[in-house]
PDB file of C-alpha atoms and ligand atoms in Angstrom:
ATOM      1  CA  MET F   1     -10.971 -12.289 -10.367  1.00  0.00           C
ATOM      2  CA  GLN F   2     -13.735 -10.054 -11.672  1.00  0.00           C
ATOM      3  CA  VAL F   3     -13.849  -6.499 -10.264  1.00  0.00           C
ATOM      4  CA  SER F   4     -17.306  -5.527 -11.449  1.00  0.00           C
ATOM      5  CA  GLY F   5     -19.923  -5.766  -8.692  1.00  0.00           C
ATOM      6  CA  ILE F   6     -17.507  -6.361  -5.821  1.00  0.00           C
ATOM      7  CA  ALA F   7     -16.631  -4.114  -2.882  1.00  0.00           C
ATOM      8  CA  ALA F   8     -13.044  -3.039  -2.265  1.00  0.00           C
ATOM      9  CA  VAL F   9     -11.303  -1.195   0.553  1.00  0.00           C
ATOM     10  CA  VAL F  10      -8.312   0.980  -0.269  1.00  0.00           C
ATOM     11  CA  THR F  11      -6.356   2.570   2.565  1.00  0.00           C
ATOM     12  CA  GLY F  12      -4.630   5.877   1.997  1.00  0.00           C
ATOM     13  CA  GLY F  13      -7.371   6.144  -0.627  1.00  0.00           C
ATOM     14  CA  ALA F  14      -7.596   9.948  -0.558  1.00  0.00           C
ATOM     15  CA  SER F  15      -4.137  10.561  -2.029  1.00  0.00           C
ATOM     16  CA  GLY F  16      -1.331   9.284  -4.229  1.00  0.00           C
ATOM     17  CA  LEU F  17      -1.151   5.558  -4.939  1.00  0.00           C
ATOM     18  CA  GLY F  18      -4.306   4.785  -2.939  1.00  0.00           C
ATOM     19  CA  GLY F  19      -6.238   7.553  -4.707  1.00  0.00           C
ATOM     20  CA  ALA F  20      -5.231   6.280  -8.147  1.00  0.00           C
ATOM     21  CA  THR F  21      -6.103   2.689  -7.178  1.00  0.00           C
ATOM     22  CA  ALA F  22      -9.489   3.702  -5.748  1.00  0.00           C
ATOM     23  CA  ARG F  23     -10.295   5.515  -9.021  1.00  0.00           C
ATOM     24  CA  ALA F  24      -9.141   2.583 -11.151  1.00  0.00           C
ATOM     25  CA  LEU F  25     -11.137   0.008  -9.161  1.00  0.00           C
ATOM     26  CA  ALA F  26     -14.244   2.216  -9.259  1.00  0.00           C
ATOM     27  CA  GLY F  27     -13.720   2.701 -13.011  1.00  0.00           C
ATOM     28  CA  ALA F  28     -13.714  -1.088 -13.379  1.00  0.00           C
ATOM     29  CA  GLY F  29     -17.053  -1.362 -11.582  1.00  0.00           C
ATOM     30  CA  ALA F  30     -16.136  -1.950  -7.918  1.00  0.00           C
ATOM     31  CA  GLN F  31     -17.781  -0.162  -5.019  1.00  0.00           C
ATOM     32  CA  VAL F  32     -14.732   1.355  -3.392  1.00  0.00           C
ATOM     33  CA  PHE F  33     -14.391   2.360   0.239  1.00  0.00           C
ATOM     34  CA  ALA F  34     -11.391   4.657   0.520  1.00  0.00           C
ATOM     35  CA  LEU F  35     -10.084   4.782   4.079  1.00  0.00           C
ATOM     36  CA  ASP F  36      -7.950   7.735   5.085  1.00  0.00           C
ATOM     37  CA  LEU F  37      -7.373  10.275   7.834  1.00  0.00           C
ATOM     38  CA  PRO F  38     -10.045  13.018   8.044  1.00  0.00           C
ATOM     39  CA  GLY F  39      -7.635  15.790   6.978  1.00  0.00           C
ATOM     40  CA  ALA F  40      -6.719  13.930   3.781  1.00  0.00           C
ATOM     41  CA  ILE F  41     -10.359  13.145   2.959  1.00  0.00           C
ATOM     42  CA  GLU F  42     -11.256  16.849   3.220  1.00  0.00           C
ATOM     43  CA  LYS F  43      -8.798  17.581   0.400  1.00  0.00           C
ATOM     44  CA  ALA F  44      -9.821  14.635  -1.821  1.00  0.00           C
ATOM     45  CA  ASP F  45     -11.835  15.041  -5.044  1.00  0.00           C
ATOM     46  CA  ALA F  46     -15.232  13.359  -5.266  1.00  0.00           C
ATOM     47  CA  VAL F  47     -15.012  10.268  -7.508  1.00  0.00           C
ATOM     48  CA  ASP F  48     -17.963   8.230  -8.806  1.00  0.00           C
ATOM     49  CA  GLY F  49     -18.049   4.852  -7.081  1.00  0.00           C
ATOM     50  CA  VAL F  50     -15.692   5.906  -4.261  1.00  0.00           C
ATOM     51  CA  THR F  51     -16.973   6.407  -0.710  1.00  0.00           C
ATOM     52  CA  TYR F  52     -14.478   8.072   1.598  1.00  0.00           C
ATOM     53  CA  VAL F  53     -14.391   6.665   5.123  1.00  0.00           C
ATOM     54  CA  PRO F  54     -12.429   8.421   7.853  1.00  0.00           C
ATOM     55  CA  ALA F  55     -10.375   5.703   9.502  1.00  0.00           C
ATOM     56  CA  ASP F  56      -6.924   5.385  11.005  1.00  0.00           C
ATOM     57  CA  VAL F  57      -5.442   2.079   9.834  1.00  0.00           C
ATOM     58  CA  THR F  58      -3.937   1.490  13.273  1.00  0.00           C
ATOM     59  CA  ASN F  59      -7.369   1.676  14.933  1.00  0.00           C
ATOM     60  CA  PRO F  60      -9.137  -1.741  15.026  1.00  0.00           C
ATOM     61  CA  GLU F  61     -12.651  -0.328  15.626  1.00  0.00           C
ATOM     62  CA  GLN F  62     -12.421   2.241  12.829  1.00  0.00           C
ATOM     63  CA  VAL F  63     -11.080  -0.294  10.330  1.00  0.00           C
ATOM     64  CA  GLN F  64     -13.708  -2.859  11.362  1.00  0.00           C
ATOM     65  CA  ALA F  65     -16.473  -0.265  10.812  1.00  0.00           C
ATOM     66  CA  ALA F  66     -15.114   0.561   7.350  1.00  0.00           C
ATOM     67  CA  VAL F  67     -14.790  -3.127   6.416  1.00  0.00           C
ATOM     68  CA  ASP F  68     -18.368  -3.728   7.622  1.00  0.00           C
ATOM     69  CA  ALA F  69     -19.641  -0.809   5.519  1.00  0.00           C
ATOM     70  CA  ALA F  70     -17.867  -2.184   2.447  1.00  0.00           C
ATOM     71  CA  GLY F  71     -19.128  -5.740   3.058  1.00  0.00           C
ATOM     72  CA  SER F  72     -22.724  -4.590   3.402  1.00  0.00           C
ATOM     73  CA  ALA F  73     -22.568  -2.738   0.044  1.00  0.00           C
ATOM     74  CA  ALA F  74     -21.353  -5.767  -1.967  1.00  0.00           C
ATOM     75  CA  PRO F  75     -19.175  -8.877  -1.378  1.00  0.00           C
ATOM     76  CA  LEU F  76     -15.797  -7.596  -0.161  1.00  0.00           C
ATOM     77  CA  ARG F  77     -13.130  -9.194  -2.349  1.00  0.00           C
ATOM     78  CA  VAL F  78     -10.269  -6.714  -2.549  1.00  0.00           C
ATOM     79  CA  ALA F  79      -8.248  -4.814   0.076  1.00  0.00           C
ATOM     80  CA  VAL F  80      -5.372  -2.565  -0.977  1.00  0.00           C
ATOM     81  CA  ASN F  81      -3.046  -1.215   1.706  1.00  0.00           C
ATOM     82  CA  CYS F  82      -1.616   2.115   0.573  1.00  0.00           C
ATOM     83  CA  ALA F  83      -1.734   4.154   3.807  1.00  0.00           C
ATOM     84  CA  GLY F  84       1.765   4.968   4.918  1.00  0.00           C
ATOM     85  CA  VAL F  85       4.105   7.594   6.259  1.00  0.00           C
ATOM     86  CA  GLY F  86       7.632   8.401   5.199  1.00  0.00           C
ATOM     87  CA  THR F  87      10.254   9.651   7.604  1.00  0.00           C
ATOM     88  CA  ALA F  88      13.963  10.266   7.494  1.00  0.00           C
ATOM     89  CA  GLY F  89      16.458  10.238  10.317  1.00  0.00           C
ATOM     90  CA  ARG F  90      19.885   8.818  10.955  1.00  0.00           C
ATOM     91  CA  ILE F  91      20.474   6.510  13.906  1.00  0.00           C
ATOM     92  CA  LEU F  92      23.207   8.881  15.065  1.00  0.00           C
ATOM     93  CA  SER F  93      23.371  12.484  13.830  1.00  0.00           C
ATOM     94  CA  LYS F  94      24.322  15.976  14.985  1.00  0.00           C
ATOM     95  CA  LYS F  95      20.779  16.220  16.400  1.00  0.00           C
ATOM     96  CA  GLY F  96      21.495  13.218  18.637  1.00  0.00           C
ATOM     97  CA  VAL F  97      20.301   9.636  18.681  1.00  0.00           C
ATOM     98  CA  HIS F  98      17.276   8.493  16.583  1.00  0.00           C
ATOM     99  CA  ASP F  99      14.014   9.223  18.390  1.00  0.00           C
ATOM    100  CA  LEU F 100      12.424   5.956  19.532  1.00  0.00           C
ATOM    101  CA  ASP F 101       8.864   7.289  19.316  1.00  0.00           C
ATOM    102  CA  LEU F 102       9.431   8.260  15.675  1.00  0.00           C
ATOM    103  CA  TYR F 103      10.626   4.710  14.960  1.00  0.00           C
ATOM    104  CA  ARG F 104       7.556   3.303  16.747  1.00  0.00           C
ATOM    105  CA  LYS F 105       5.218   5.618  14.813  1.00  0.00           C
ATOM    106  CA  VAL F 106       6.507   4.474  11.406  1.00  0.00           C
ATOM    107  CA  ILE F 107       6.250   0.798  12.384  1.00  0.00           C
ATOM    108  CA  GLU F 108       2.775   1.427  13.825  1.00  0.00           C
ATOM    109  CA  VAL F 109       1.337   2.982  10.659  1.00  0.00           C
ATOM    110  CA  ASN F 110       3.252   1.196   7.881  1.00  0.00           C
ATOM    111  CA  LEU F 111       3.498  -2.311   9.339  1.00  0.00           C
ATOM    112  CA  ILE F 112       0.939  -2.724  12.133  1.00  0.00           C
ATOM    113  CA  GLY F 113      -1.626  -0.658  10.190  1.00  0.00           C
ATOM    114  CA  THR F 114      -1.103  -2.891   7.151  1.00  0.00           C
ATOM    115  CA  PHE F 115      -1.490  -6.031   9.256  1.00  0.00           C
ATOM    116  CA  ASN F 116      -4.588  -4.632  10.979  1.00  0.00           C
ATOM    117  CA  VAL F 117      -6.337  -4.007   7.647  1.00  0.00           C
ATOM    118  CA  LEU F 118      -5.131  -7.315   6.204  1.00  0.00           C
ATOM    119  CA  ARG F 119      -6.498  -9.344   9.119  1.00  0.00           C
ATOM    120  CA  LEU F 120      -9.886  -7.581   9.330  1.00  0.00           C
ATOM    121  CA  ALA F 121     -10.411  -7.497   5.565  1.00  0.00           C
ATOM    122  CA  ALA F 122      -9.418 -11.183   5.335  1.00  0.00           C
ATOM    123  CA  ASP F 123     -11.980 -12.038   8.016  1.00  0.00           C
ATOM    124  CA  ALA F 124     -14.733 -10.357   5.972  1.00  0.00           C
ATOM    125  CA  ILE F 125     -13.519 -11.755   2.627  1.00  0.00           C
ATOM    126  CA  ALA F 126     -13.385 -15.277   4.122  1.00  0.00           C
ATOM    127  CA  LYS F 127     -17.126 -15.057   4.901  1.00  0.00           C
ATOM    128  CA  THR F 128     -18.098 -14.422   1.259  1.00  0.00           C
ATOM    129  CA  ASP F 129     -19.011 -17.164  -1.223  1.00  0.00           C
ATOM    130  CA  ALA F 130     -16.090 -18.506  -3.222  1.00  0.00           C
ATOM    131  CA  ASP F 131     -16.054 -18.278  -7.017  1.00  0.00           C
ATOM    132  CA  GLU F 132     -15.919 -21.360  -9.261  1.00  0.00           C
ATOM    133  CA  ASN F 133     -12.154 -21.620  -8.606  1.00  0.00           C
ATOM    134  CA  GLY F 134     -12.513 -21.494  -4.818  1.00  0.00           C
ATOM    135  CA  GLN F 135     -11.241 -17.930  -4.745  1.00  0.00           C
ATOM    136  CA  ARG F 136     -12.729 -15.329  -2.414  1.00  0.00           C
ATOM    137  CA  GLY F 137     -10.438 -12.341  -2.735  1.00  0.00           C
ATOM    138  CA  VAL F 138      -7.043 -10.684  -2.713  1.00  0.00           C
ATOM    139  CA  VAL F 139      -5.133  -8.412  -0.358  1.00  0.00           C
ATOM    140  CA  ILE F 140      -2.502  -6.130  -1.899  1.00  0.00           C
ATOM    141  CA  ASN F 141       0.099  -4.492   0.342  1.00  0.00           C
ATOM    142  CA  THR F 142       2.521  -1.700  -0.413  1.00  0.00           C
ATOM    143  CA  ALA F 143       6.133  -2.070   0.635  1.00  0.00           C
ATOM    144  CA  SER F 144       8.909  -0.057  -1.036  1.00  0.00           C
ATOM    145  CA  ILE F 145      12.241  -0.747  -2.688  1.00  0.00           C
ATOM    146  CA  ALA F 146      13.551   0.743   0.578  1.00  0.00           C
ATOM    147  CA  ALA F 147      12.742  -2.677   2.071  1.00  0.00           C
ATOM    148  CA  PHE F 148      15.718  -3.994   0.051  1.00  0.00           C
ATOM    149  CA  ASP F 149      17.898  -0.958  -0.739  1.00  0.00           C
ATOM    150  CA  GLY F 150      17.346   1.212   2.338  1.00  0.00           C
ATOM    151  CA  GLN F 151      19.356   4.410   2.203  1.00  0.00           C
ATOM    152  CA  ILE F 152      21.135   6.364   4.894  1.00  0.00           C
ATOM    153  CA  GLY F 153      18.411   7.863   7.109  1.00  0.00           C
ATOM    154  CA  GLN F 154      15.833   5.189   6.247  1.00  0.00           C
ATOM    155  CA  ALA F 155      16.313   2.826   9.219  1.00  0.00           C
ATOM    156  CA  ALA F 156      12.737   3.272  10.455  1.00  0.00           C
ATOM    157  CA  TYR F 157      11.023   3.377   7.047  1.00  0.00           C
ATOM    158  CA  SER F 158      13.003   0.416   5.674  1.00  0.00           C
ATOM    159  CA  SER F 159      12.281  -1.612   8.817  1.00  0.00           C
ATOM    160  CA  SER F 160       8.556  -1.011   8.387  1.00  0.00           C
ATOM    161  CA  LYS F 161       8.592  -1.931   4.696  1.00  0.00           C
ATOM    162  CA  GLY F 162      10.834  -4.950   5.308  1.00  0.00           C
ATOM    163  CA  GLY F 163       8.146  -6.094   7.729  1.00  0.00           C
ATOM    164  CA  VAL F 164       5.523  -5.830   4.995  1.00  0.00           C
ATOM    165  CA  VAL F 165       7.744  -7.903   2.674  1.00  0.00           C
ATOM    166  CA  GLY F 166       8.185 -10.528   5.402  1.00  0.00           C
ATOM    167  CA  LEU F 167       4.448 -10.599   6.046  1.00  0.00           C
ATOM    168  CA  THR F 168       3.564 -11.419   2.441  1.00  0.00           C
ATOM    169  CA  LEU F 169       4.380 -15.133   2.172  1.00  0.00           C
ATOM    170  CA  PRO F 170       3.120 -16.297   5.590  1.00  0.00           C
ATOM    171  CA  ALA F 171      -0.078 -14.285   5.066  1.00  0.00           C
ATOM    172  CA  ALA F 172      -0.593 -15.923   1.660  1.00  0.00           C
ATOM    173  CA  ARG F 173       0.006 -19.339   3.227  1.00  0.00           C
ATOM    174  CA  ASP F 174      -2.282 -18.614   6.201  1.00  0.00           C
ATOM    175  CA  LEU F 175      -5.101 -17.379   4.005  1.00  0.00           C
ATOM    176  CA  ALA F 176      -4.796 -19.998   1.256  1.00  0.00           C
ATOM    177  CA  THR F 177      -7.411 -22.211   2.884  1.00  0.00           C
ATOM    178  CA  SER F 178      -9.837 -19.266   2.725  1.00  0.00           C
ATOM    179  CA  GLY F 179      -9.180 -18.718  -0.990  1.00  0.00           C
ATOM    180  CA  ILE F 180      -7.507 -15.345  -0.390  1.00  0.00           C
ATOM    181  CA  ARG F 181      -4.329 -14.305  -2.207  1.00  0.00           C
ATOM    182  CA  VAL F 182      -1.782 -11.850  -0.760  1.00  0.00           C
ATOM    183  CA  VAL F 183       0.576  -9.904  -3.013  1.00  0.00           C
ATOM    184  CA  THR F 184       2.836  -6.945  -2.209  1.00  0.00           C
ATOM    185  CA  ILE F 185       3.965  -4.173  -4.532  1.00  0.00           C
ATOM    186  CA  ALA F 186       7.354  -2.590  -3.786  1.00  0.00           C
ATOM    187  CA  PRO F 187       7.342   0.745  -5.631  1.00  0.00           C
ATOM    188  CA  GLY F 188      10.434   2.692  -6.587  1.00  0.00           C
ATOM    189  CA  ILE F 189      10.023   6.466  -6.782  1.00  0.00           C
ATOM    190  CA  ILE F 190       6.489   7.389  -7.759  1.00  0.00           C
ATOM    191  CA  ASP F 191       5.368  10.969  -8.281  1.00  0.00           C
ATOM    192  CA  THR F 192       2.798  11.398  -5.491  1.00  0.00           C
ATOM    193  CA  PRO F 193       2.100  14.047  -2.832  1.00  0.00           C
ATOM    194  CA  MET F 194       4.629  12.167  -0.655  1.00  0.00           C
ATOM    195  CA  LEU F 195       7.270  13.841  -2.858  1.00  0.00           C
ATOM    196  CA  ALA F 196       5.541  17.246  -2.710  1.00  0.00           C
ATOM    197  CA  GLY F 197       8.332  18.890  -0.733  1.00  0.00           C
ATOM    198  CA  VAL F 198      11.031  17.840  -3.198  1.00  0.00           C
ATOM    199  CA  SER F 199      12.574  20.525  -5.455  1.00  0.00           C
ATOM    200  CA  ASP F 200      12.426  20.218  -9.268  1.00  0.00           C
ATOM    201  CA  GLU F 201      16.204  19.866  -9.285  1.00  0.00           C
ATOM    202  CA  PHE F 202      16.119  16.927  -6.852  1.00  0.00           C
ATOM    203  CA  ARG F 203      13.193  15.388  -8.742  1.00  0.00           C
ATOM    204  CA  ALA F 204      15.242  15.515 -11.972  1.00  0.00           C
ATOM    205  CA  ALA F 205      18.199  13.909 -10.155  1.00  0.00           C
ATOM    206  CA  LEU F 206      15.914  11.129  -8.892  1.00  0.00           C
ATOM    207  CA  ALA F 207      14.635  10.518 -12.428  1.00  0.00           C
ATOM    208  CA  GLU F 208      18.212  10.459 -13.769  1.00  0.00           C
ATOM    209  CA  GLY F 209      19.008   7.523 -11.450  1.00  0.00           C
ATOM    210  CA  VAL F 210      16.293   5.297 -12.922  1.00  0.00           C
ATOM    211  CA  PRO F 211      17.709   3.024 -15.677  1.00  0.00           C
ATOM    212  CA  PHE F 212      14.551   2.920 -17.831  1.00  0.00           C
ATOM    213  CA  PRO F 213      12.090   4.546 -18.237  1.00  0.00           C
ATOM    214  CA  LYS F 214      14.209   7.514 -17.088  1.00  0.00           C
ATOM    215  CA  ARG F 215      11.502   9.239 -15.093  1.00  0.00           C
ATOM    216  CA  LEU F 216       9.537   8.895 -11.884  1.00  0.00           C
ATOM    217  CA  GLY F 217       6.720   6.349 -11.818  1.00  0.00           C
ATOM    218  CA  LEU F 218       3.104   7.417 -12.077  1.00  0.00           C
ATOM    219  CA  PRO F 219       0.349   6.620  -9.556  1.00  0.00           C
ATOM    220  CA  ALA F 220      -1.696   5.276 -12.501  1.00  0.00           C
ATOM    221  CA  GLU F 221       1.071   2.717 -13.169  1.00  0.00           C
ATOM    222  CA  TYR F 222       0.782   1.455  -9.583  1.00  0.00           C
ATOM    223  CA  ALA F 223      -3.026   1.274  -9.970  1.00  0.00           C
ATOM    224  CA  LYS F 224      -2.650  -0.656 -13.240  1.00  0.00           C
ATOM    225  CA  LEU F 225      -0.422  -3.215 -11.497  1.00  0.00           C
ATOM    226  CA  ALA F 226      -2.888  -3.498  -8.587  1.00  0.00           C
ATOM    227  CA  LEU F 227      -5.717  -4.265 -11.030  1.00  0.00           C
ATOM    228  CA  SER F 228      -3.505  -6.784 -12.867  1.00  0.00           C
ATOM    229  CA  ILE F 229      -2.844  -8.547  -9.553  1.00  0.00           C
ATOM    230  CA  VAL F 230      -6.583  -8.748  -8.898  1.00  0.00           C
ATOM    231  CA  ASP F 231      -7.084 -10.141 -12.413  1.00  0.00           C
ATOM    232  CA  GLN F 232      -4.197 -12.677 -12.295  1.00  0.00           C
ATOM    233  CA  ASP F 233      -5.398 -15.589 -10.164  1.00  0.00           C
ATOM    234  CA  TYR F 234      -2.074 -17.476 -10.120  1.00  0.00           C
ATOM    235  CA  LEU F 235      -0.125 -14.579  -8.568  1.00  0.00           C
ATOM    236  CA  ASN F 236       0.206 -15.153  -4.829  1.00  0.00           C
ATOM    237  CA  GLY F 237       2.679 -14.765  -1.966  1.00  0.00           C
ATOM    238  CA  GLU F 238       4.966 -12.560  -4.081  1.00  0.00           C
ATOM    239  CA  VAL F 239       6.578  -9.119  -3.799  1.00  0.00           C
ATOM    240  CA  ILE F 240       6.730  -7.246  -7.110  1.00  0.00           C
ATOM    241  CA  ARG F 241       9.129  -4.334  -7.618  1.00  0.00           C
ATOM    242  CA  LEU F 242       7.700  -1.481  -9.723  1.00  0.00           C
ATOM    243  CA  ASP F 243      10.783   0.661 -10.180  1.00  0.00           C
ATOM    244  CA  GLY F 244      12.183   0.925 -13.730  1.00  0.00           C
ATOM    245  CA  ALA F 245      15.128  -1.281 -12.542  1.00  0.00           C
ATOM    246  CA  LEU F 246      16.166   1.340  -9.960  1.00  0.00           C
ATOM    247  CA  ARG F 247      18.530   0.133  -7.216  1.00  0.00           C
ATOM    248  CA  MET F 248      19.036   2.804  -4.589  1.00  0.00           C
ATOM    249  CA  ALA F 249      22.586   3.815  -3.625  1.00  0.00           C
ATOM    250  CA  PRO F 250      23.506   4.271   0.058  1.00  0.00           C
ATOM    251  CA  ARG F 251      22.660   7.991  -0.184  1.00  0.00           C
TER     252      ARG F 251
HETATM  253  N1  NAD K 301       5.515   7.646  -3.621  1.00  0.00           N
HETATM  254  C1  NAD K 301       6.555   6.845  -3.600  1.00  0.00           C
HETATM  255  O1  NAD K 301       7.574   7.095  -4.235  1.00  0.00           O
HETATM  256  C2  NAD K 301       6.504   5.564  -2.801  1.00  0.00           C
HETATM  257  C3  NAD K 301       7.552   4.663  -2.976  1.00  0.00           C
HETATM  258  C4  NAD K 301       7.538   3.478  -2.267  1.00  0.00           C
HETATM  259  C5  NAD K 301       6.499   3.202  -1.401  1.00  0.00           C
HETATM  260  N2  NAD K 301       5.507   4.110  -1.243  1.00  0.00           N
HETATM  261  C6  NAD K 301       4.448   3.765  -0.305  1.00  0.00           C
HETATM  262  O2  NAD K 301       3.214   3.858  -0.965  1.00  0.00           O
HETATM  263  C7  NAD K 301       2.184   4.157  -0.034  1.00  0.00           C
HETATM  264  C8  NAD K 301       1.381   5.324  -0.545  1.00  0.00           C
HETATM  265  O3  NAD K 301       2.223   6.458  -0.597  1.00  0.00           O
HETATM  266  P1  NAD K 301       1.912   7.739  -1.495  1.00  0.00           P
HETATM  267  O4  NAD K 301       3.154   8.051  -2.213  1.00  0.00           O
HETATM  268  O5  NAD K 301       0.648   7.542  -2.232  1.00  0.00           O
HETATM  269  O6  NAD K 301       1.764   8.825  -0.352  1.00  0.00           O
HETATM  270  P2  NAD K 301       0.607   9.855   0.000  1.00  0.00           P
HETATM  271  O7  NAD K 301       1.149  10.657   1.128  1.00  0.00           O
HETATM  272  O8  NAD K 301       0.137  10.552  -1.233  1.00  0.00           O
HETATM  273  O9  NAD K 301      -0.556   8.910   0.510  1.00  0.00           O
HETATM  274  C9  NAD K 301      -0.511   8.241   1.731  1.00  0.00           C
HETATM  275  C10 NAD K 301      -1.884   8.353   2.356  1.00  0.00           C
HETATM  276  O10 NAD K 301      -1.877   7.570   3.562  1.00  0.00           O
HETATM  277  C11 NAD K 301      -2.671   8.268   4.507  1.00  0.00           C
HETATM  278  N3  NAD K 301      -2.352   7.840   5.872  1.00  0.00           N
HETATM  279  C12 NAD K 301      -1.219   8.089   6.573  1.00  0.00           C
HETATM  280  N4  NAD K 301      -1.322   7.577   7.810  1.00  0.00           N
HETATM  281  C13 NAD K 301      -2.553   6.978   7.880  1.00  0.00           C
HETATM  282  C14 NAD K 301      -3.254   6.276   8.899  1.00  0.00           C
HETATM  283  N5  NAD K 301      -2.703   6.088  10.100  1.00  0.00           N
HETATM  284  N6  NAD K 301      -4.487   5.826   8.624  1.00  0.00           N
HETATM  285  C15 NAD K 301      -5.059   6.013   7.405  1.00  0.00           C
HETATM  286  N7  NAD K 301      -4.452   6.685   6.406  1.00  0.00           N
HETATM  287  C16 NAD K 301      -3.216   7.157   6.642  1.00  0.00           C
HETATM  288  C17 NAD K 301      -2.320   9.730   4.265  1.00  0.00           C
HETATM  289  O11 NAD K 301      -3.304  10.578   4.830  1.00  0.00           O
HETATM  290  C18 NAD K 301      -2.267   9.787   2.746  1.00  0.00           C
HETATM  291  O12 NAD K 301      -3.526  10.128   2.194  1.00  0.00           O
HETATM  292  C19 NAD K 301       2.897   4.392   1.305  1.00  0.00           C
HETATM  293  O13 NAD K 301       2.836   3.228   2.075  1.00  0.00           O
HETATM  294  C20 NAD K 301       4.322   4.675   0.890  1.00  0.00           C
HETATM  295  O14 NAD K 301       5.241   4.335   1.908  1.00  0.00           O
HETATM  296  C21 NAD K 301       5.481   5.280  -1.925  1.00  0.00           C
END
């Protein structure tokens, strides 16, 4: 699918993987609407072709308004779900039992937020004209290798990302009649602000655990894969690991 002249929404578009993807799509000629929380947008750099839209992915009205804005700029054909939160907490620890509201919060943002954007973007994409192959657009979600190799303390996060993995195939099947593909990227450890609090020593240990290339992934590598997915019309209903062959140990 061609990127030039289309509109795209990218959630979490003010930082990390979403920021890199918004820049890459804009660089390829898309009009990008980068949805993020107001605090993150305040800190984001201005990028040609990227319009920042304050929106919480869990809020139907705010996401609908952002999707409408994108669709009125150009035909909306691409939605990339990068908004997410990471948390850690054991089910049972010295601090007590896992907080249920924390579990709900992670599911709400990472899974329900992803579904909310997917459904509203798909509704707008489905109303555009199809190309010569009957294709209207593509939705890209972000899971994590924690969906498969969840570590100690990742019960909530892994549950949310496992939900995104499980969503991928039925969403692709549901949306096939509308000419919309759905593909999920499951990143390994990518060097983004999500890892900001991690010491250099721990960062080096993380890199050491990656078979090859022996380093953390780059946000630009995620963005490159996202653009390849948009370009590759036969890729659908699949979850792609982007992790240098990393398989996480229990801790
Ligand atoms: N960095 C990694 O190693 C890694 C690995 C696997 C998966 N992921 C996933 O990739 C995605 C992007 O992560 P990142 O590393 O770029 O992190 P990041 O913290 O740099 O970016 C996440 C963005 O999401 C935004 N966000 C959070 N809650 C939101 C909400 N309710 N509504 C709208 N925006 C919201 C944040 O403000 C932030 O700008 C996340 O889903 C994360 O779980 C990251």
